[in-house]
CSV table of C-alpha atoms in Angstrom, one decimal:
chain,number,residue,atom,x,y,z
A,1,UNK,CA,-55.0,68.8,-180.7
A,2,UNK,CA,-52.2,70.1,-178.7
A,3,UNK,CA,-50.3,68.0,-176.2
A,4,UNK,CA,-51.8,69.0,-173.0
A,5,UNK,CA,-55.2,68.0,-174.6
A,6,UNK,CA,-53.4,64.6,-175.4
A,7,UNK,CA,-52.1,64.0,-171.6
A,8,UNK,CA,-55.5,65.3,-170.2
A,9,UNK,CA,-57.6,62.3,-172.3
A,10,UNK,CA,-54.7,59.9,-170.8
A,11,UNK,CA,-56.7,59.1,-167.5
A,12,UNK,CA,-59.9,58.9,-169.1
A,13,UNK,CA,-58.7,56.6,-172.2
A,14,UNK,CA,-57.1,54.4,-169.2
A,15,UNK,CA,-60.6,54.4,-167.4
A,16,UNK,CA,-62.3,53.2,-170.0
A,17,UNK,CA,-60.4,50.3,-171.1
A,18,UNK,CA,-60.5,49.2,-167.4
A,19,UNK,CA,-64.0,49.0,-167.9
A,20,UNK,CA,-63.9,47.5,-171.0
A,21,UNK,CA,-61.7,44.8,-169.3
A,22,UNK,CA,-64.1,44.2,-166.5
A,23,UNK,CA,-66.9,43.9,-168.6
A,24,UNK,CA,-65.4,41.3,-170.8
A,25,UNK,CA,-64.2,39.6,-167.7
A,26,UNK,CA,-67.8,39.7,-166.3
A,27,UNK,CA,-69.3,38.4,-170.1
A,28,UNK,CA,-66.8,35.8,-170.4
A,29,UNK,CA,-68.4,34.7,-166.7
A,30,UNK,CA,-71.3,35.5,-167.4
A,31,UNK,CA,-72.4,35.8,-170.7
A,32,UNK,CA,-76.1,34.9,-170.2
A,33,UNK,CA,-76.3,38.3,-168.7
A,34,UNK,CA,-75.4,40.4,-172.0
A,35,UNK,CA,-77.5,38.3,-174.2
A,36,UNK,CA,-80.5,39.0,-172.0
A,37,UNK,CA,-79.7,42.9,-171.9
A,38,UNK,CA,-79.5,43.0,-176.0
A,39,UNK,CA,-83.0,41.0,-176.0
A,40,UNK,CA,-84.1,43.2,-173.1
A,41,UNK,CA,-83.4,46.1,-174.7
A,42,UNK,CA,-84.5,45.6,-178.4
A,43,UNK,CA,-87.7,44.6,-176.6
A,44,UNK,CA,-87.9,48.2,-175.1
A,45,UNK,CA,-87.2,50.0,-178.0
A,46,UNK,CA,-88.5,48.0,-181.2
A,47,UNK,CA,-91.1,45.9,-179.7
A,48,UNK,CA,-93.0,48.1,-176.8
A,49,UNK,CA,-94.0,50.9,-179.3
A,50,UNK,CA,-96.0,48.5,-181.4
A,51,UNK,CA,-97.6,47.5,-178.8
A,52,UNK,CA,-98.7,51.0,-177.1
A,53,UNK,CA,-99.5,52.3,-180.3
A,54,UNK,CA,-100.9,49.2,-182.6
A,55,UNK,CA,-98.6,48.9,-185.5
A,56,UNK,CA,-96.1,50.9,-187.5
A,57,UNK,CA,-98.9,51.7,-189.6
A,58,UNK,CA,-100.5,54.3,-186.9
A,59,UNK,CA,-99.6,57.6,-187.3
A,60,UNK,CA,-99.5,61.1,-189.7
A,61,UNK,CA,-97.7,58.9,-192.5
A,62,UNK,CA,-99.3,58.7,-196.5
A,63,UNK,CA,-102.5,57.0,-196.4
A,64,UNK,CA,-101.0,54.5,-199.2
A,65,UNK,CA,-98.3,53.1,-196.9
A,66,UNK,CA,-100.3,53.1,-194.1
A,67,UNK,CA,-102.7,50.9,-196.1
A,68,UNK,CA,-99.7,48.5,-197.7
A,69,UNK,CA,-100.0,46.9,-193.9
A,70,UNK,CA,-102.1,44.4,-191.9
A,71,UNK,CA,-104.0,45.1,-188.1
A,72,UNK,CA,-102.4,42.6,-186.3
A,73,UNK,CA,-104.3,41.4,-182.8
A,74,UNK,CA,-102.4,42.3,-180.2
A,75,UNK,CA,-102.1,38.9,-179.3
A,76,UNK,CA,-100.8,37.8,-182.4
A,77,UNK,CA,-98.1,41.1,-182.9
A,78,UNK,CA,-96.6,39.7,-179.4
A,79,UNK,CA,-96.2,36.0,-180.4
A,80,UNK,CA,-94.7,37.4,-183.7
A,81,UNK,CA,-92.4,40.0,-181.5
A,82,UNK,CA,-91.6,37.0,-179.0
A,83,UNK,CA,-90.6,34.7,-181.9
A,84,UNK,CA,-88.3,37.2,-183.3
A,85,UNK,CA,-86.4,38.6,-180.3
A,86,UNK,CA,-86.7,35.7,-177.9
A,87,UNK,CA,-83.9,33.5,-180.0
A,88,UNK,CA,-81.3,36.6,-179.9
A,89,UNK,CA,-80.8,35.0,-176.7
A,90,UNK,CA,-78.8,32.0,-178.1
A,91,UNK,CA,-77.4,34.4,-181.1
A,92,UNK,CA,-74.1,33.8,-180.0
A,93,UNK,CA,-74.2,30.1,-178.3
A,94,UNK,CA,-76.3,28.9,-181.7
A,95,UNK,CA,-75.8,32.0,-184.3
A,96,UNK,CA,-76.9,29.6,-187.5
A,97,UNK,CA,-80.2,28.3,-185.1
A,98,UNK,CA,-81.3,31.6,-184.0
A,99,UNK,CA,-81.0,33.4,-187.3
A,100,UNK,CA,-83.3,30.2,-189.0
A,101,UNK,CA,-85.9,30.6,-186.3
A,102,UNK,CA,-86.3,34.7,-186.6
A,103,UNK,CA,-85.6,34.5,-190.6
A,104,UNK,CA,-89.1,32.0,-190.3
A,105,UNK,CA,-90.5,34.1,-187.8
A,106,UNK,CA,-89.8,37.2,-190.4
A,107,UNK,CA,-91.3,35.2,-193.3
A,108,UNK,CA,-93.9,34.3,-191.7
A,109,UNK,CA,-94.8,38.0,-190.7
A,110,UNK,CA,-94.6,39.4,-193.8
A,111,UNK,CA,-96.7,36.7,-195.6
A,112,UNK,CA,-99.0,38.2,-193.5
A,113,UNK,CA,-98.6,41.2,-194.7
A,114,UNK,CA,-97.6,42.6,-190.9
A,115,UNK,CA,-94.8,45.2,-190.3
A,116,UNK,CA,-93.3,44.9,-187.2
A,117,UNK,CA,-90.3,47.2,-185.9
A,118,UNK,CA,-88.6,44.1,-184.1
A,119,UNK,CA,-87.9,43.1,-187.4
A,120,UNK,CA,-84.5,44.9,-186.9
A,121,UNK,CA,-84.0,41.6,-184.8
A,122,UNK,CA,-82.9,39.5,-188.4
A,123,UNK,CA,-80.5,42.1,-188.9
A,124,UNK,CA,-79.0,41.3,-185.3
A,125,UNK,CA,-79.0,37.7,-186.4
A,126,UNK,CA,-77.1,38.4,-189.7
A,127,UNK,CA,-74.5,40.2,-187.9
A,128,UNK,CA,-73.6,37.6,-184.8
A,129,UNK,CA,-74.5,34.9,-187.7
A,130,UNK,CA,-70.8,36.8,-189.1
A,131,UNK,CA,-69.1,37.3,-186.3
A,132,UNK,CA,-69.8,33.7,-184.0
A,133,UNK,CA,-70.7,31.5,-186.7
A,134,UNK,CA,-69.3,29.8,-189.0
A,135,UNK,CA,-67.7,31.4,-192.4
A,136,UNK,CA,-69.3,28.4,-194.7
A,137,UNK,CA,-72.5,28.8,-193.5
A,138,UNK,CA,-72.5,32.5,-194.8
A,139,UNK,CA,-73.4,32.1,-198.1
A,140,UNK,CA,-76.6,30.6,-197.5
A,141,UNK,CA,-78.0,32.8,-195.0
A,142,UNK,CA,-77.3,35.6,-197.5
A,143,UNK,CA,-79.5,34.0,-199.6
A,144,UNK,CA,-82.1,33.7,-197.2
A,145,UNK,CA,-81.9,37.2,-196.2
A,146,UNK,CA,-81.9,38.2,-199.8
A,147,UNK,CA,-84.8,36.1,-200.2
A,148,UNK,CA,-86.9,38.1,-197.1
A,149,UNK,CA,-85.8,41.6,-198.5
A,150,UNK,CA,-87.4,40.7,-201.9
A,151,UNK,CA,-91.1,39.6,-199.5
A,152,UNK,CA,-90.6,42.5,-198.2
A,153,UNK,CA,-90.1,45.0,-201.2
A,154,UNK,CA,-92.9,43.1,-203.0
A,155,UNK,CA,-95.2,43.2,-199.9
A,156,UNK,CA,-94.7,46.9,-199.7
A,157,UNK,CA,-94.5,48.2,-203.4
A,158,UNK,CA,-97.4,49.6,-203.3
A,159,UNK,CA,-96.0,52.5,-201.3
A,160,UNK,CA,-92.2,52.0,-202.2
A,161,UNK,CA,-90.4,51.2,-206.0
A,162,UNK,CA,-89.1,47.9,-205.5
A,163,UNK,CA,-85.8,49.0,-206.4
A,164,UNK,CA,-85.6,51.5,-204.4
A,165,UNK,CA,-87.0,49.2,-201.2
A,166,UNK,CA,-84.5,46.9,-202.2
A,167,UNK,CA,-81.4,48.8,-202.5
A,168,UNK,CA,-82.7,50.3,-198.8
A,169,UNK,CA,-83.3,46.7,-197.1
A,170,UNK,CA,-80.2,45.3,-199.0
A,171,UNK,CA,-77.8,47.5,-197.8
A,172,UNK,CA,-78.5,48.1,-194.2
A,173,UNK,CA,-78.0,43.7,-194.5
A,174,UNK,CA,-75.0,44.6,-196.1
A,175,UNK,CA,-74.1,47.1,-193.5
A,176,UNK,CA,-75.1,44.2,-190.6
A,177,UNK,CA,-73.0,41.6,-192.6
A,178,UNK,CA,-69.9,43.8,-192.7
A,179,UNK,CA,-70.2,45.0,-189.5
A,180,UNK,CA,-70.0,41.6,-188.4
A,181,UNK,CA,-67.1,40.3,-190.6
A,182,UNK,CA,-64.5,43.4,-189.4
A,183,UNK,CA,-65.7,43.0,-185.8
A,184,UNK,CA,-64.8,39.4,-186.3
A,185,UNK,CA,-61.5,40.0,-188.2
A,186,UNK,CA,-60.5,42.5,-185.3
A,187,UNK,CA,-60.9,39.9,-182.8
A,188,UNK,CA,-58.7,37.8,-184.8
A,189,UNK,CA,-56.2,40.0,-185.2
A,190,UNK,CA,-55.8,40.6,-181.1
A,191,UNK,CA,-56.5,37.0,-180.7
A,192,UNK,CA,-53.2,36.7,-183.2
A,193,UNK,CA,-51.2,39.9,-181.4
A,194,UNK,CA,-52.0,38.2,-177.8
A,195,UNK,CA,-51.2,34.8,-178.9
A,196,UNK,CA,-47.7,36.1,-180.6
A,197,UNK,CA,-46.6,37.9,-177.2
A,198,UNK,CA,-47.5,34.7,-175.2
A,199,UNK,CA,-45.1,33.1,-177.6
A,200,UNK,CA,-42.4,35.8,-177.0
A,201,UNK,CA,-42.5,35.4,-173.8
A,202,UNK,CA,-42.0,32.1,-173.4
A,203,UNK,CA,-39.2,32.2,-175.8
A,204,UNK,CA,-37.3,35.5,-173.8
A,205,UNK,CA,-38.2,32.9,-170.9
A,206,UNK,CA,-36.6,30.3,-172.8
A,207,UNK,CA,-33.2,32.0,-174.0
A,208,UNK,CA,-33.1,33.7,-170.4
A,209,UNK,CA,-32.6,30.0,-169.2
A,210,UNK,CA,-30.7,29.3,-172.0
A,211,UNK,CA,-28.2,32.1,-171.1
A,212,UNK,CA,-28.4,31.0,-167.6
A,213,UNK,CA,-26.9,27.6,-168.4
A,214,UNK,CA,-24.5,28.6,-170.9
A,215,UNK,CA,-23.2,31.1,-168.5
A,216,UNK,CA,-23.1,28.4,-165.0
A,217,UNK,CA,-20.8,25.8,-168.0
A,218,UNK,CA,-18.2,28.4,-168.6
A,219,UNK,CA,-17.6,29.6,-164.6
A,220,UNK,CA,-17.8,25.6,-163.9
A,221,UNK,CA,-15.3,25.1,-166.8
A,222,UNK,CA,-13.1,28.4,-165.6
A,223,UNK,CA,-13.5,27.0,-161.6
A,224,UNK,CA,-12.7,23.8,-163.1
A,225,UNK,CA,-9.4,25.2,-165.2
A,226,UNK,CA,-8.5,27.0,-161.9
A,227,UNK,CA,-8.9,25.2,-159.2
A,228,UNK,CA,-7.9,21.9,-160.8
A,229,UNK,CA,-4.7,23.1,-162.0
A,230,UNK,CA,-3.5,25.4,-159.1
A,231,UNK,CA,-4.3,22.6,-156.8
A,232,UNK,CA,-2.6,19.6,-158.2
A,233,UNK,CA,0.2,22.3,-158.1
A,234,UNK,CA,0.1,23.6,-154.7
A,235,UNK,CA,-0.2,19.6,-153.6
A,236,UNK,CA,2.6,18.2,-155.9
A,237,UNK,CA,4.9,20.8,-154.1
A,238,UNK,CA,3.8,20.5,-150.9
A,239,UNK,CA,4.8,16.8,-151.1
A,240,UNK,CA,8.2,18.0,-152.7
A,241,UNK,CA,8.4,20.2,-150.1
A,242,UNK,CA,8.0,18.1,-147.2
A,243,UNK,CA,10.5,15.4,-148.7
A,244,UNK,CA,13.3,18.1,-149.3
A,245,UNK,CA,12.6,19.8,-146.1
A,246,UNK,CA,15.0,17.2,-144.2
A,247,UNK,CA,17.4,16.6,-147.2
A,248,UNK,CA,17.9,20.3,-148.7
A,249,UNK,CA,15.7,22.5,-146.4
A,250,UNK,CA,16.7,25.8,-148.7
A,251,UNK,CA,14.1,23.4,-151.5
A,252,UNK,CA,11.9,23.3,-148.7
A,253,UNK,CA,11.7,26.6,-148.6
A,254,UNK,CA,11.4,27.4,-152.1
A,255,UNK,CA,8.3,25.0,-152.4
A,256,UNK,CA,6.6,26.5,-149.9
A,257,UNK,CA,7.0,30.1,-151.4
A,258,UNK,CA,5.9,28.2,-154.7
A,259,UNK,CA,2.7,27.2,-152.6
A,260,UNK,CA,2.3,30.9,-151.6
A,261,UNK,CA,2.8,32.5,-155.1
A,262,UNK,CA,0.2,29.9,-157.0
A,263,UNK,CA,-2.6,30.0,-153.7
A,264,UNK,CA,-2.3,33.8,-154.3
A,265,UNK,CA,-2.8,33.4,-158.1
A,266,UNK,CA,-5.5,30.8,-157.8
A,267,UNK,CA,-7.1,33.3,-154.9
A,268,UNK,CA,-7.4,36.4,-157.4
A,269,UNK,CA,-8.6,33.7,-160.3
A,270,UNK,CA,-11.2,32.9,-158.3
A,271,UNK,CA,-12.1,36.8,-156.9
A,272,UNK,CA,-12.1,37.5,-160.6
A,273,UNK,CA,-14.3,34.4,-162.1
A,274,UNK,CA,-17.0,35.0,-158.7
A,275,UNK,CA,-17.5,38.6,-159.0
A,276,UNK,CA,-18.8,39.1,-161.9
A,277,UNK,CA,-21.7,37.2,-160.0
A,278,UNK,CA,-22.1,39.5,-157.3
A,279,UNK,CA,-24.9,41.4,-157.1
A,280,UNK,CA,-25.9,43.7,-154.5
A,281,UNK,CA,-29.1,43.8,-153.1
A,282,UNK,CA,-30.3,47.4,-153.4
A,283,UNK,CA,-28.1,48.9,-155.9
A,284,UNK,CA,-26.5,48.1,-159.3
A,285,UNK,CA,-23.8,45.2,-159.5
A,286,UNK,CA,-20.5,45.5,-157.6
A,287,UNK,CA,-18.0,46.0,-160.5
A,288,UNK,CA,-14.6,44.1,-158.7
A,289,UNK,CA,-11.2,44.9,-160.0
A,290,UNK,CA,-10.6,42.3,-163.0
A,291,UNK,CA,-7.4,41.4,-164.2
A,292,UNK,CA,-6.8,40.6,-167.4
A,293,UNK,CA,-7.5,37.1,-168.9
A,294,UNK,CA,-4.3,35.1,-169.3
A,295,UNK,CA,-2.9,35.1,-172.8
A,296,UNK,CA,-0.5,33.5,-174.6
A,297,UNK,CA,1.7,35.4,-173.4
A,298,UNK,CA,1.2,34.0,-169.7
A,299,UNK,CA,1.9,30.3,-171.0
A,300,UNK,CA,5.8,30.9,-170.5
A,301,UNK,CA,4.9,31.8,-166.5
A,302,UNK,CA,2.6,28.6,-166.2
A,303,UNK,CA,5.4,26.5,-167.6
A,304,UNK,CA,7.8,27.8,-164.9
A,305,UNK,CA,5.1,26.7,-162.1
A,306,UNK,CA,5.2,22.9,-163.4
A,307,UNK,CA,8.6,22.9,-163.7
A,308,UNK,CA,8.5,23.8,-160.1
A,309,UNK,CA,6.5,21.2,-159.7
A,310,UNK,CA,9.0,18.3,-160.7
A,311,UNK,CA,8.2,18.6,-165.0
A,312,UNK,CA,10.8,19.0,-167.4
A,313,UNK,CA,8.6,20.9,-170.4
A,314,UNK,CA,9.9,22.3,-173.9
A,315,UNK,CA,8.2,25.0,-174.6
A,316,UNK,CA,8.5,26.2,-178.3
A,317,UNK,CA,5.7,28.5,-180.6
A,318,UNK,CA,5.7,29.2,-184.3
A,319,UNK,CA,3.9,32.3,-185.9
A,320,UNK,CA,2.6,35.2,-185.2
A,321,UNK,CA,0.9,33.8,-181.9
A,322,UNK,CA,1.0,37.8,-180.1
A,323,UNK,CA,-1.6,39.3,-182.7
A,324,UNK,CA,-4.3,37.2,-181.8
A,325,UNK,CA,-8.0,37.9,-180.5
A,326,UNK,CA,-8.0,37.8,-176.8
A,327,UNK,CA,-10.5,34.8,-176.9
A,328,UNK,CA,-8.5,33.0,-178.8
A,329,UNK,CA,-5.8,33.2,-176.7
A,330,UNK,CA,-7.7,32.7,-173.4
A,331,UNK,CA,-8.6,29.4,-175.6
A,332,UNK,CA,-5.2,28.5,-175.9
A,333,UNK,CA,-3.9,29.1,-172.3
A,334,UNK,CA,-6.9,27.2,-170.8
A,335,UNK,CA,-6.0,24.1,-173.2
A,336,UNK,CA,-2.2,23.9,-172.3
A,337,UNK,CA,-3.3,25.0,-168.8
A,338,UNK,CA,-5.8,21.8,-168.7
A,339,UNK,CA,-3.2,19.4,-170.7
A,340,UNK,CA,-0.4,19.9,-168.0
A,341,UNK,CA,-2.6,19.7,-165.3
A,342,UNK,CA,-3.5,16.2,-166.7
A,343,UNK,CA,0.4,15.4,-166.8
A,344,UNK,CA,1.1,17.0,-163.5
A,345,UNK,CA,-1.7,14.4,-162.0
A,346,UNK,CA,-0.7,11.4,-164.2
A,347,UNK,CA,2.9,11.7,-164.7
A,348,UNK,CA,6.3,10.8,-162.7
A,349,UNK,CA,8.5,13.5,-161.6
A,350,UNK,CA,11.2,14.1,-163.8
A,351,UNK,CA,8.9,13.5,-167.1
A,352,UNK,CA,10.0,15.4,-170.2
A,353,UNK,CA,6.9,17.6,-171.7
A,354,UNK,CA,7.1,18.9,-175.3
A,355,UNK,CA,4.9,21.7,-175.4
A,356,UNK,CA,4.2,23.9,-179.1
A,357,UNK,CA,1.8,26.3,-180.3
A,358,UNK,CA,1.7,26.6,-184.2
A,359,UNK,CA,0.0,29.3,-186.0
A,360,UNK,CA,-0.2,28.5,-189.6
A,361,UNK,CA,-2.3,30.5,-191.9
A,362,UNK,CA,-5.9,30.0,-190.5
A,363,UNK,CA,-5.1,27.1,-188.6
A,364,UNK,CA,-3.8,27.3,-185.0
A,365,UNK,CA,-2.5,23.5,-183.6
A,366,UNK,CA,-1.3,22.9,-180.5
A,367,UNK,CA,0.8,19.5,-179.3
A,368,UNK,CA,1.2,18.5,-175.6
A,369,UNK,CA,3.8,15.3,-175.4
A,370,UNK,CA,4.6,13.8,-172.5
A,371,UNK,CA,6.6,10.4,-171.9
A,372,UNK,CA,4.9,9.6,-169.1
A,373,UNK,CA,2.1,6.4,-168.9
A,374,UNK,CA,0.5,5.7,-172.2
A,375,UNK,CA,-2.8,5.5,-170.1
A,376,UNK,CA,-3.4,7.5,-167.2
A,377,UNK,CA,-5.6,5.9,-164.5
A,378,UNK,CA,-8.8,6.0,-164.0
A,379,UNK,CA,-12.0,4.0,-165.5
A,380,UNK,CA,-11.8,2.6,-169.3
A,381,UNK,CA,-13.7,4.2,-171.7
A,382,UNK,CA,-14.5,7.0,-169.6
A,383,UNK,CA,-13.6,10.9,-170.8
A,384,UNK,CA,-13.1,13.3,-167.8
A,385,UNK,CA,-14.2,16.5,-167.5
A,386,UNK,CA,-10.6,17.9,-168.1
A,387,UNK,CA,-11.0,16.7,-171.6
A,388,UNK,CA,-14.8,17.1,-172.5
A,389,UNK,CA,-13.7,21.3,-171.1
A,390,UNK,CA,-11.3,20.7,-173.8
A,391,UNK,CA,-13.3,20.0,-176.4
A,392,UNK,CA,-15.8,22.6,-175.6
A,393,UNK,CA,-13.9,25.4,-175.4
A,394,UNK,CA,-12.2,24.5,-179.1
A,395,UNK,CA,-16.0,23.9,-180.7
A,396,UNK,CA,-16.0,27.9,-179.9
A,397,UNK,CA,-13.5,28.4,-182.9
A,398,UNK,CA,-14.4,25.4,-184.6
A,399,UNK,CA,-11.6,23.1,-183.8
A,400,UNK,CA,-11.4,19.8,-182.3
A,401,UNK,CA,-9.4,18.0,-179.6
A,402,UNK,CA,-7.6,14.8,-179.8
A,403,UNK,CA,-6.3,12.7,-177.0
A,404,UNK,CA,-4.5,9.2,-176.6
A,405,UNK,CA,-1.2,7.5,-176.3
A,406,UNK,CA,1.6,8.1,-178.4
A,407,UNK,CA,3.5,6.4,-181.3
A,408,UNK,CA,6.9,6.2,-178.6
A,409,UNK,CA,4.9,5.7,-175.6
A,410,UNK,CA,4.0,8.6,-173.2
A,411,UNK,CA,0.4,10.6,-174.0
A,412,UNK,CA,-0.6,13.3,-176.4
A,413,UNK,CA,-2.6,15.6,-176.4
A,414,UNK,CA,-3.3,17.4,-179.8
A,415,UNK,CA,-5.7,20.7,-180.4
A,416,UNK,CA,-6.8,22.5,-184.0
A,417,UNK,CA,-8.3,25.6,-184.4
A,418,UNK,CA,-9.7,27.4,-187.0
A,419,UNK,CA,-8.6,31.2,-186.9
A,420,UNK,CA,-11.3,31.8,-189.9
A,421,UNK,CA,-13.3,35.3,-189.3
A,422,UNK,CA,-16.8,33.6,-188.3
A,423,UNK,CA,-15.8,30.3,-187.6
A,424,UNK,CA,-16.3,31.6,-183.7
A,425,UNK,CA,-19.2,30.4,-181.4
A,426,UNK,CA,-21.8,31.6,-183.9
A,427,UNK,CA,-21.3,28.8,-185.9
């Protein structure tokens, strides 16, 4: 089959499983209407002939078979038809009932001695007995059908070895029972595969949401690192500013071109952070101009903008701080951003700040000291968000963050990371 042949069956394979859809749509809302048609329809084609024509035993067959069976009335050949079709009505509502009533019906029939060619109805019965009913209840309506197949190869060995009746009956009950059984395992099967995407979606759902969050906490904590620290800047110079503008009006100046410089900084932080956001309506996603995220190396320019500020800091490191992963460092900057920010807000001008980044084998530490207030203000045993940011953004390599007053007075602040391969956010 060549690949035209392929594309050409494409419309008609899509048609019919359309159809197949609707028509289990219209069972499912429905379903007394398909168990009418099968009784309908075994009635037409199993039970009319017996009664136009008097019997399977009519015909051009051997005179010994034709002899093995009784002349039924017509009367009594359609009370026997109606009491084995009629309960294929309920074969799938009540599979175990309706196979016990036509299995008696059947019995009944051929203790008779009566052939009948509705009789195909028990093998119906046998196969929605497998696939609606039951797995347990199997067993004994094999026996029961076992039992009728030997009536009926006894009632008819006259014609036909019993064996070889047997072997005939017992297979096509085979063949019904089977049928049933795959039919029912396939069900399962989609019933399995439909149930399993279900539970993928709701999952890619659930880690779509997921992402969602995790993504709004780290442009709340970056919006947080920015805004918080540029601003207690820009306002701790502005009232610098406005006190030297009568005394020394050349400081004056200077502040205000501090305020200019760290707005403008703040301004592209925040271009940066809020366009990766951006999305255009009908085309892909703008891609802004992003500047790199601040290092380590940036920490020496963000100590010159609180000393600006009125804040004496000491800024020393130790190791090979350069060489590591940009994360890292980004880590590092936003936790020394976020401590002097604190110190900025809390602290009285002229306050000394020791400020160290140590990189020792897998460990990286890093010690803000201020001798400022041992306590800053704000409610007792309450942690603001400057801190809890902290925290999170050193659980991303496994550290931890310490805060509290220090052994000479003034406050500490006191960060460990681990630098381990692994020991990342996947942990």
């Amino acid at each position: 089959m060549t690949t035209d042949d392929i594309s050409g069956m494409a419309p008609l394979v899509a048609r019919l499983s359309r159809g197949g859809q609707r028509l289990r749509h219209a069972d499912r809302t429905h379903p007394w209407v398909l168990d009418s048609a099968v009784v309908v329809l075994v009635f037409l084609m199993f039970c009319l002939p017996d009664l136009i024509h008097g019997g399977v035993d009519d015909g051009d067959g051997p005179r010994r078979f034709r002899l093995a069976f009784t002349q039924l009335p017509v009367a009594g050949m359609l009370a026997l038809q109606i009491g084995l079709v009629l309960p294929l009505l309920w074969r799938r509502r009540k599979p175990v009932v309706a196979f016990g009533v036509i299995a008696a019906v059947f019995v009944l029939q051929w203790s008779l001695g009566a052939a009948l060619r509705a009789d195909v109805a028990l093998f119906v019965a046998l196969y929605s007995l497998a696939l609606h009913g039951r797995l347990r209840q199997l067993p004994w309506a094999c026996a029961a059908m076992a039992g009728a197949m030997v009536l009926v190869a006894v009632r008819v060995s006259s014609a036909v070895s019993i064996g070889d009746a047997l072997f005939f009956l017992l297979s096509t009950a085979t063949a019904a029972l089977a049928l049933g059984l795959m039919v029912r395992i396939r069900r399962a099967q989609l019933a399995g595969l439909r149930d399993r995407a279900a539970r993928l979606e709701i999952e890619r759902d659930q880690r779509s949401r997921l992402a969602t969050a995790t993504e709004r906490t780290r442009v709340a904590r970056e919006m947080h690192d920015i805004v918080g620290h540029n601003l207690s800047v820009i306002i701790t110079l502005a009232d610098a500013g406005a006190y030297a503008t009568d005394i020394a009006p050349e400081r004056g100046k200077e502040a205000l071109q501090l305020i200019g410089d760290t707005g403008r900084q703040a301004l592209g932080e925040l271009r940066r952070v809020l366009g990766v956001l951006r999305e255009t309506a009908d085309g892909p996603p703008d891609r802004p101009e992003l500047s790199p995220q601040p290092g380590i190396a940036d920490i020496e320019a963000l100590c010159a903008k609180v000393r600006a500020a009125g804040l004496e800091v000491v800024y020393r490191t130790s190791g090979d701080v350069d060489t590591l992963d940009s994360g890292v460092q980004l880590t590092v900057y936003r936790i020394v951003q976020e401590a002097l920010t604190n110190t900025l807000k809390h602290a009285d001008p002229g306050t000394r700040v020791h400020l160290a980044v140590l990189v020792e084998d897998s460990w990286l530490t890093i010690r803000v000291l201020d001798t400022g207030p041992a306590t800053p203000p704000g409610p007792p045993n309450e942690e603001g968000h400057g801190l809890v940011g902290m925290r999170e953004r050193a659980a991303l390599y496994g550290g931890t963050v310490s805060a509290g007053p220090a052994g000479g007075g003034g406050w500490s602040v006191e960060a460990v990371l681990d630098l381990t391969p692994g020991s990342g956010g996947d942990r």
